[in-house]
Amino acid sequence: MQLLAVTCLNKTLRLEGSMAGWQQLFWDDQCVSQIDAVDGNDTFTHQFSLQSEQGELHIELKGTLHWQPFALKYQLLVDNKLQQEDTLIEKDIEQRQVSKASKQPMKFSFIGMAGLGLKLLKSAKVIKVLFAAGSLAAYSWLFSIEFAIALILCLVFHEYGHIKAMKYFGLKTKGIYLIPFVGGLALSDDKINTRWQDVVISIMGPFFGLILSIACLVGYWLTDLEILAGLAVFNALLNLFNLLPVLPLDGGHILKSIAFSINTRVGLVACVLGAALGVYISYHFGLALLGFLLAIGSIEIFFEYKRRHLSDLLPLNRYAQIVSVLWYVITLGGLSGIIWFVGQTGNSALSLPLKILGS
C-alpha cells in the first residue's frame, strides 16, 4: 500500500510497503530503492543519487514505521540537509488522496458488473427510478404489493446505513440503487484508504437492519400486527445473509478486513477458533444452512488471507480488530436471535426464515 507521497525536487517521491516488511521507494514512478521483508525491524533508510546541473545529489529518506497502531515518522534529506519531516497516523491515511494504486487481478463478479453499469449511467437519475420500479414489480409478483413496498423500505434503510458511514468518513456518495432480485447498492465516488473504513461502511448496513428489525418487533409486541413481525423476521433474514463471510457481501468485506489485519500466529489461531465456534453454535441451534454457509465463507476468507500483503488498505490496529469482531458477532447474533425467537410463535409464515436456516 502507499505509505507516503511527498514532493522532492519538483517530482513525487512515493513510498510503498506492506506488513510483511518490504518497502519500495519511487521517484517520478521509477523505483530507486527497495527493502526486502525483515521481521521486527521498525526503522528504515532509503538512499539514492541523482545527477543535476550542480552535480550529484544524494537523497535520503529515513524514519520509523509502526503498523498497529499505525505511525510513520520520517525525515527527507538532500545532501544531508533536512528538507521535510513529519509523523503520519491513521487519520492522515484516511483523508489522503492516493496518487497511484498498484494493479490487482480482476475477478468477475455479477455484483461488480452491475456496479460498473450503474457507474456508466450515474448521470441519469431516471435509472434509479426504473430500478426501483422494477424491484417493486418483482417483489409484488413474489409477495403482495403491501409487503413489496415494506421490503423495499427495508432495503433502502439497509443501504442508508452504508451511505451514513460513507458520509461520516467524508466520502462523496452517488446514492442508492435498487436491483430487482439482488437487493440494493450504495455507491460512492471516492475510494477508501483503510480497513477500518471498509469495516464500518460494510457493517452499518446490517446494523441498521438489526435496528429496524428490533423496532418492528417492538411494534408487533405493542400492536399484535403480524405484518410487523413478518417485516422483523424477513428483514433479519435479508441482513443475516448479507453478513455471511462471502465476497462481495458485507460480511465478506468485514471478515476479510479483519483477516488481512492479522500479522501474528496467535491472531490467526483466534480467527480459526472463532470461525469454528460460529459454525458449532449455528448447528447447535439447528441453523444448519447458516452453519454451512459460514464454513464455506470462512474457507474463502482463509484463501484470501494469503494475499493480504498485496492490499492497498491500511490494516486495522488491535483495538479496531476487537471492536470489529464484537460488532460483527453482536449484529450476527442479534439478527439470528430475532429469526429464532419469531420462529417459535407457531405461525407457519413467520417461522419460514427459521426453516430456511435449518434446512
GROMACS .gro file of C-alpha atoms in nm:
model
  359
    1MET     CA    1   0.000   0.000   0.000
    2GLN     CA    2   0.105   0.363  -0.041
    3LEU     CA    3   0.258   0.486   0.283
    4LEU     CA    4   0.386   0.827   0.183
    5ALA     CA    5   0.384   1.071  -0.109
    6VAL     CA    6   0.587   1.393  -0.086
    7THR     CA    7   0.735   1.638  -0.333
    8CYS     CA    8   1.109   1.609  -0.384
    9LEU     CA    9   1.289   1.829  -0.641
   10ASN     CA   10   0.955   1.913  -0.806
   11LYS     CA   11   0.866   1.546  -0.851
   12THR     CA   12   0.670   1.295  -0.641
   13LEU     CA   13   0.860   1.071  -0.404
   14ARG     CA   14   0.633   0.777  -0.314
   15LEU     CA   15   0.690   0.508  -0.052
   16GLU     CA   16   0.508   0.175  -0.088
   17GLY     CA   17   0.513  -0.105   0.170
   18SER     CA   18   0.330  -0.388   0.342
   19MET     CA   19   0.301  -0.551   0.685
   20ALA     CA   20   0.531  -0.826   0.554
   21GLY     CA   21   0.815  -0.574   0.588
   22TRP     CA   22   0.909  -0.498   0.228
   23GLN     CA   23   0.926  -0.139   0.101
   24GLN     CA   24   0.981   0.028  -0.235
   25LEU     CA   25   1.064   0.392  -0.294
   26PHE     CA   26   0.958   0.555  -0.623
   27TRP     CA   27   1.079   0.889  -0.758
   28ASP     CA   28   0.874   1.006  -1.054
   29ASP     CA   29   0.732   0.649  -1.088
   30GLN     CA   30   1.082   0.497  -1.108
   31CYS     CA   31   1.186   0.255  -0.834
   32VAL     CA   32   1.502   0.398  -0.677
   33SER     CA   33   1.530   0.194  -0.356
   34GLN     CA   34   1.395  -0.130  -0.216
   35ILE     CA   35   1.397  -0.304   0.122
   36ASP     CA   36   1.317  -0.676   0.148
   37ALA     CA   37   1.093  -0.815   0.420
   38VAL     CA   38   1.263  -0.805   0.759
   39ASP     CA   39   1.068  -0.913   1.068
   40GLY     CA   40   1.085  -0.700   1.381
   41ASN     CA   41   1.266  -0.402   1.225
   42ASP     CA   42   1.069  -0.076   1.259
   43THR     CA   43   1.340   0.157   1.125
   44PHE     CA   44   1.410   0.210   0.756
   45THR     CA   45   1.654   0.403   0.539
   46HIS     CA   46   1.628   0.460   0.164
   47GLN     CA   47   1.914   0.623  -0.028
   48PHE     CA   48   1.968   0.709  -0.394
   49SER     CA   49   2.158   0.964  -0.603
   50LEU     CA   50   2.052   1.197  -0.885
   51GLN     CA   51   2.252   1.389  -1.144
   52SER     CA   52   2.177   1.760  -1.173
   53GLU     CA   53   2.335   2.070  -1.325
   54GLN     CA   54   2.504   2.138  -0.992
   55GLY     CA   55   2.642   1.782  -0.979
   56GLU     CA   56   2.535   1.468  -0.796
   57LEU     CA   57   2.263   1.498  -0.533
   58HIS     CA   58   2.234   1.246  -0.252
   59ILE     CA   59   1.871   1.177  -0.142
   60GLU     CA   60   1.790   1.001   0.182
   61LEU     CA   61   1.451   0.906   0.330
   62LYS     CA   62   1.466   0.755   0.676
   63GLY     CA   63   1.235   0.701   0.970
   64THR     CA   64   1.036   0.453   1.175
   65LEU     CA   65   0.718   0.265   1.086
   66HIS     CA   66   0.470   0.102   1.326
   67TRP     CA   67   0.172  -0.078   1.176
   68GLN     CA   68  -0.053  -0.139   1.477
   69PRO     CA   69  -0.132   0.131   1.574
   70PHE     CA   70  -0.010   0.296   1.254
   71ALA     CA   71   0.255   0.565   1.293
   72LEU     CA   72   0.506   0.671   1.027
   73LYS     CA   73   0.778   0.916   1.131
   74TYR     CA   74   1.010   1.023   0.850
   75GLN     CA   75   1.283   1.266   0.751
   76LEU     CA   76   1.373   1.363   0.394
   77LEU     CA   77   1.729   1.486   0.341
   78VAL     CA   78   1.902   1.620   0.030
   79ASP     CA   79   2.283   1.628   0.058
   80ASN     CA   80   2.244   1.575   0.434
   81LYS     CA   81   2.022   1.886   0.465
   82LEU     CA   82   1.679   1.830   0.618
   83GLN     CA   83   1.403   1.914   0.369
   84GLN     CA   84   1.093   1.766   0.533
   85GLU     CA   85   0.995   1.576   0.845
   86ASP     CA   86   0.658   1.472   0.979
   87THR     CA   87   0.463   1.198   1.156
   88LEU     CA   88   0.161   1.035   0.992
   89ILE     CA   89  -0.113   0.845   1.177
   90GLU     CA   90  -0.420   0.652   1.064
   91LYS     CA   91  -0.633   0.969   1.031
   92ASP     CA   92  -0.383   1.105   0.777
   93ILE     CA   93  -0.414   0.787   0.571
   94GLU     CA   94  -0.795   0.803   0.583
   95GLN     CA   95  -0.803   1.156   0.444
   96ARG     CA   96  -0.537   1.129   0.177
   97GLN     CA   97  -0.577   1.105  -0.198
   98VAL     CA   98  -0.383   0.808  -0.333
   99SER     CA   99  -0.168   0.923  -0.625
  100LYS     CA  100  -0.116   0.581  -0.774
  101ALA     CA  101  -0.253   0.242  -0.676
  102SER     CA  102  -0.099  -0.092  -0.769
  103LYS     CA  103  -0.299  -0.306  -1.006
  104GLN     CA  104  -0.490  -0.602  -0.863
  105PRO     CA  105  -0.600  -0.914  -1.050
  106MET     CA  106  -0.951  -0.867  -1.185
  107LYS     CA  107  -1.222  -1.106  -1.066
  108PHE     CA  108  -1.551  -1.145  -1.247
  109SER     CA  109  -1.847  -1.058  -1.028
  110PHE     CA  110  -2.210  -1.010  -1.124
  111ILE     CA  111  -2.244  -0.755  -0.844
  112GLY     CA  112  -1.930  -0.579  -0.967
  113MET     CA  113  -2.059  -0.572  -1.325
  114ALA     CA  114  -2.388  -0.428  -1.202
  115GLY     CA  115  -2.194  -0.161  -1.015
  116LEU     CA  116  -1.991  -0.083  -1.327
  117GLY     CA  117  -2.307  -0.050  -1.531
  118LEU     CA  118  -2.452   0.188  -1.276
  119LYS     CA  119  -2.131   0.390  -1.278
  120LEU     CA  120  -2.163   0.443  -1.651
  121LEU     CA  121  -2.522   0.560  -1.604
  122LYS     CA  122  -2.469   0.766  -1.290
  123SER     CA  123  -2.569   1.092  -1.459
  124ALA     CA  124  -2.915   0.959  -1.546
  125LYS     CA  125  -3.121   0.983  -1.226
  126VAL     CA  126  -3.413   0.819  -1.406
  127ILE     CA  127  -3.220   0.490  -1.382
  128LYS     CA  128  -3.276   0.489  -1.006
  129VAL     CA  129  -3.650   0.525  -1.060
  130LEU     CA  130  -3.655   0.248  -1.322
  131PHE     CA  131  -3.464   0.008  -1.099
  132ALA     CA  132  -3.690   0.091  -0.804
  133ALA     CA  133  -4.000   0.030  -1.018
  134GLY     CA  134  -3.853  -0.298  -1.141
  135SER     CA  135  -3.782  -0.407  -0.784
  136LEU     CA  136  -4.136  -0.317  -0.676
  137ALA     CA  137  -4.284  -0.516  -0.965
  138ALA     CA  138  -4.057  -0.815  -0.897
  139TYR     CA  139  -4.133  -0.833  -0.524
  140SER     CA  140  -4.505  -0.769  -0.582
  141TRP     CA  141  -4.505  -1.072  -0.814
  142LEU     CA  142  -4.342  -1.285  -0.544
  143PHE     CA  143  -4.538  -1.142  -0.249
  144SER     CA  144  -4.815  -0.883  -0.211
  145ILE     CA  145  -4.787  -0.518  -0.311
  146GLU     CA  146  -4.800  -0.415   0.056
  147PHE     CA  147  -4.520  -0.649   0.155
  148ALA     CA  148  -4.317  -0.549  -0.153
  149ILE     CA  149  -4.332  -0.182  -0.053
  150ALA     CA  150  -4.232  -0.269   0.303
  151LEU     CA  151  -3.942  -0.487   0.177
  152ILE     CA  152  -3.813  -0.207  -0.044
  153LEU     CA  153  -3.823   0.030   0.253
  154CYS     CA  154  -3.615  -0.226   0.447
  155LEU     CA  155  -3.363  -0.240   0.161
  156VAL     CA  156  -3.342   0.138   0.147
  157PHE     CA  157  -3.290   0.157   0.524
  158HIS     CA  158  -3.010  -0.102   0.498
  159GLU     CA  159  -2.837   0.089   0.218
  160TYR     CA  160  -2.884   0.416   0.405
  161GLY     CA  161  -2.666   0.268   0.678
  162HIS     CA  162  -2.387   0.233   0.422
  163ILE     CA  163  -2.445   0.589   0.296
  164LYS     CA  164  -2.437   0.726   0.651
  165ALA     CA  165  -2.100   0.560   0.713
  166MET     CA  166  -1.959   0.690   0.384
  167LYS     CA  167  -2.059   1.044   0.474
  168TYR     CA  168  -1.905   1.000   0.820
  169PHE     CA  169  -1.569   0.941   0.654
  170GLY     CA  170  -1.620   1.234   0.417
  171LEU     CA  171  -1.668   1.020   0.106
  172LYS     CA  172  -1.881   1.150  -0.180
  173THR     CA  173  -2.187   0.932  -0.241
  174LYS     CA  174  -2.389   0.867  -0.555
  175GLY     CA  175  -2.699   0.742  -0.379
  176ILE     CA  176  -2.887   0.413  -0.354
  177TYR     CA  177  -2.977   0.183  -0.642
  178LEU     CA  178  -3.232  -0.098  -0.603
  179ILE     CA  179  -3.161  -0.406  -0.817
  180PRO     CA  180  -3.450  -0.650  -0.878
  181PHE     CA  181  -3.393  -0.993  -0.713
  182VAL     CA  182  -3.047  -0.878  -0.595
  183GLY     CA  183  -3.114  -0.612  -0.331
  184GLY     CA  184  -2.954  -0.271  -0.331
  185LEU     CA  185  -2.626  -0.090  -0.385
  186ALA     CA  186  -2.492   0.218  -0.210
  187LEU     CA  187  -2.226   0.371  -0.433
  188SER     CA  188  -1.951   0.624  -0.370
  189ASP     CA  189  -1.735   0.835  -0.599
  190ASP     CA  190  -1.435   0.806  -0.365
  191LYS     CA  191  -1.213   0.515  -0.270
  192ILE     CA  192  -1.144   0.406   0.085
  193ASN     CA  193  -0.791   0.403   0.226
  194THR     CA  194  -0.817   0.194   0.545
  195ARG     CA  195  -0.960  -0.138   0.660
  196TRP     CA  196  -1.146   0.046   0.936
  197GLN     CA  197  -1.338   0.242   0.674
  198ASP     CA  198  -1.418  -0.085   0.496
  199VAL     CA  199  -1.546  -0.247   0.818
  200VAL     CA  200  -1.762   0.048   0.929
  201ILE     CA  201  -1.914   0.109   0.585
  202SER     CA  202  -1.984  -0.262   0.536
  203ILE     CA  203  -2.134  -0.337   0.878
  204MET     CA  204  -2.351  -0.026   0.907
  205GLY     CA  205  -2.598  -0.168   0.653
  206PRO     CA  206  -2.673  -0.488   0.850
  207PHE     CA  207  -2.652  -0.295   1.179
  208PHE     CA  208  -2.921  -0.053   1.057
  209GLY     CA  209  -3.115  -0.362   0.951
  210LEU     CA  210  -3.087  -0.501   1.304
  211ILE     CA  211  -3.218  -0.173   1.449
  212LEU     CA  212  -3.513  -0.179   1.207
  213SER     CA  213  -3.597  -0.542   1.291
  214ILE     CA  214  -3.589  -0.465   1.663
  215ALA     CA  215  -3.819  -0.164   1.606
  216CYS     CA  216  -4.064  -0.378   1.406
  217LEU     CA  217  -4.055  -0.649   1.673
  218VAL     CA  218  -4.133  -0.394   1.947
  219GLY     CA  219  -4.416  -0.262   1.732
  220TYR     CA  220  -4.551  -0.617   1.697
  221TRP     CA  221  -4.547  -0.666   2.076
  222LEU     CA  222  -4.739  -0.341   2.124
  223THR     CA  223  -4.996  -0.384   1.846
  224ASP     CA  224  -5.012  -0.759   1.763
  225LEU     CA  225  -4.992  -0.671   1.392
  226GLU     CA  226  -4.840  -0.976   1.225
  227ILE     CA  227  -4.713  -0.772   0.930
  228LEU     CA  228  -4.468  -0.606   1.171
  229ALA     CA  229  -4.347  -0.947   1.290
  230GLY     CA  230  -4.313  -1.051   0.928
  231LEU     CA  231  -4.107  -0.743   0.847
  232ALA     CA  232  -3.891  -0.801   1.154
  233VAL     CA  233  -3.808  -1.161   1.067
  234PHE     CA  234  -3.772  -1.130   0.689
  235ASN     CA  235  -3.566  -0.813   0.724
  236ALA     CA  236  -3.348  -1.000   0.975
  237LEU     CA  237  -3.304  -1.287   0.727
  238LEU     CA  238  -3.209  -1.043   0.450
  239ASN     CA  239  -2.946  -0.872   0.664
  240LEU     CA  240  -2.821  -1.202   0.808
  241PHE     CA  241  -2.735  -1.331   0.462
  242ASN     CA  242  -2.556  -1.002   0.396
  243LEU     CA  243  -2.331  -1.083   0.692
  244LEU     CA  244  -2.213  -1.416   0.551
  245PRO     CA  245  -1.833  -1.416   0.505
  246VAL     CA  246  -1.860  -1.441   0.127
  247LEU     CA  247  -1.742  -1.168  -0.109
  248PRO     CA  248  -1.888  -0.935  -0.226
  249LEU     CA  249  -2.139  -0.947   0.063
  250ASP     CA  250  -2.094  -0.713   0.359
  251GLY     CA  251  -1.978  -0.997   0.584
  252GLY     CA  252  -1.709  -1.089   0.331
  253HIS     CA  253  -1.569  -0.735   0.343
  254ILE     CA  254  -1.580  -0.724   0.724
  255LEU     CA  255  -1.406  -1.056   0.789
  256LYS     CA  256  -1.161  -1.003   0.504
  257SER     CA  257  -1.056  -0.673   0.662
  258ILE     CA  258  -1.012  -0.844   0.999
  259ALA     CA  259  -0.814  -1.133   0.847
  260PHE     CA  260  -0.597  -0.901   0.636
  261SER     CA  261  -0.505  -0.705   0.950
  262ILE     CA  262  -0.374  -1.004   1.143
  263ASN     CA  263   0.003  -1.028   1.149
  264THR     CA  264   0.063  -1.289   1.422
  265ARG     CA  265   0.005  -1.662   1.453
  266VAL     CA  266  -0.193  -1.607   1.772
  267GLY     CA  267  -0.436  -1.383   1.584
  268LEU     CA  268  -0.470  -1.636   1.303
  269VAL     CA  269  -0.542  -1.917   1.551
  270ALA     CA  270  -0.801  -1.698   1.725
  271CYS     CA  271  -0.976  -1.634   1.392
  272VAL     CA  272  -0.985  -2.006   1.307
  273LEU     CA  273  -1.125  -2.091   1.651
  274GLY     CA  274  -1.381  -1.811   1.623
  275ALA     CA  275  -1.500  -1.940   1.284
  276ALA     CA  276  -1.525  -2.295   1.421
  277LEU     CA  277  -1.723  -2.169   1.722
  278GLY     CA  278  -1.964  -1.983   1.494
  279VAL     CA  279  -2.026  -2.296   1.288
  280TYR     CA  280  -2.076  -2.506   1.604
  281ILE     CA  281  -2.325  -2.260   1.755
  282SER     CA  282  -2.521  -2.249   1.429
  283TYR     CA  283  -2.558  -2.627   1.422
  284HIS     CA  284  -2.631  -2.637   1.796
  285PHE     CA  285  -2.937  -2.414   1.747
  286GLY     CA  286  -3.047  -2.608   1.439
  287LEU     CA  287  -2.938  -2.343   1.188
  288ALA     CA  288  -2.771  -2.596   0.957
  289LEU     CA  289  -2.776  -2.379   0.643
  290LEU     CA  290  -2.626  -2.082   0.827
  291GLY     CA  291  -2.350  -2.303   0.972
  292PHE     CA  292  -2.272  -2.450   0.630
  293LEU     CA  293  -2.251  -2.108   0.464
  294LEU     CA  294  -2.035  -1.973   0.747
  295ALA     CA  295  -1.796  -2.265   0.700
  296ILE     CA  296  -1.775  -2.216   0.322
  297GLY     CA  297  -1.728  -1.841   0.363
  298SER     CA  298  -1.457  -1.887   0.625
  299ILE     CA  299  -1.263  -2.112   0.388
  300GLU     CA  300  -1.289  -1.846   0.115
  301ILE     CA  301  -1.161  -1.577   0.354
  302PHE     CA  302  -0.871  -1.805   0.454
  303PHE     CA  303  -0.757  -1.835   0.093
  304GLU     CA  304  -0.794  -1.458   0.051
  305TYR     CA  305  -0.578  -1.417   0.365
  306LYS     CA  306  -0.276  -1.543   0.173
  307ARG     CA  307  -0.295  -1.230  -0.046
  308ARG     CA  308  -0.312  -0.986   0.246
  309HIS     CA  309   0.028  -0.828   0.178
  310LEU     CA  310  -0.095  -0.714  -0.167
  311SER     CA  311  -0.361  -0.495  -0.009
  312ASP     CA  312  -0.363  -0.118  -0.068
  313LEU     CA  313  -0.558  -0.052   0.253
  314LEU     CA  314  -0.412   0.033   0.592
  315PRO     CA  315  -0.479  -0.263   0.827
  316LEU     CA  316  -0.683  -0.247   1.146
  317ASN     CA  317  -0.499  -0.187   1.469
  318ARG     CA  318  -0.553  -0.438   1.751
  319TYR     CA  319  -0.821  -0.226   1.919
  320ALA     CA  320  -1.012  -0.193   1.590
  321GLN     CA  321  -0.982  -0.569   1.533
  322ILE     CA  322  -1.150  -0.639   1.868
  323VAL     CA  323  -1.423  -0.379   1.807
  324SER     CA  324  -1.486  -0.517   1.456
  325VAL     CA  325  -1.518  -0.876   1.581
  326LEU     CA  326  -1.754  -0.779   1.865
  327TRP     CA  327  -1.964  -0.558   1.635
  328TYR     CA  328  -1.992  -0.837   1.380
  329VAL     CA  329  -2.080  -1.103   1.641
  330ILE     CA  330  -2.340  -0.882   1.812
  331THR     CA  331  -2.507  -0.793   1.481
  332LEU     CA  332  -2.500  -1.153   1.357
  333GLY     CA  333  -2.627  -1.285   1.691
  334GLY     CA  334  -2.900  -1.023   1.715
  335LEU     CA  335  -3.037  -1.100   1.369
  336SER     CA  336  -3.019  -1.477   1.431
  337GLY     CA  337  -3.192  -1.431   1.768
  338ILE     CA  338  -3.482  -1.243   1.609
  339ILE     CA  339  -3.530  -1.517   1.350
  340TRP     CA  340  -3.517  -1.789   1.616
  341PHE     CA  341  -3.749  -1.604   1.855
  342VAL     CA  342  -4.018  -1.524   1.596
  343GLY     CA  343  -3.988  -1.878   1.461
  344GLN     CA  344  -4.112  -2.012   1.797
  345THR     CA  345  -4.453  -1.844   1.761
  346GLY     CA  346  -4.601  -2.138   1.570
  347ASN     CA  347  -4.708  -1.921   1.275
  348SER     CA  348  -4.602  -2.111   0.960
  349ALA     CA  349  -4.534  -1.794   0.761
  350LEU     CA  350  -4.332  -1.628   1.038
  351SER     CA  351  -4.131  -1.945   1.103
  352LEU     CA  352  -4.033  -1.976   0.734
  353PRO     CA  353  -3.695  -1.794   0.776
  354LEU     CA  354  -3.609  -2.029   1.064
  355LYS     CA  355  -3.698  -2.330   0.849
  356ILE     CA  356  -3.479  -2.193   0.570
  357LEU     CA  357  -3.182  -2.160   0.804
  358GLY     CA  358  -3.247  -2.506   0.945
  359SER     CA  359  -3.267  -2.676   0.605
   0.00000   0.00000   0.00000
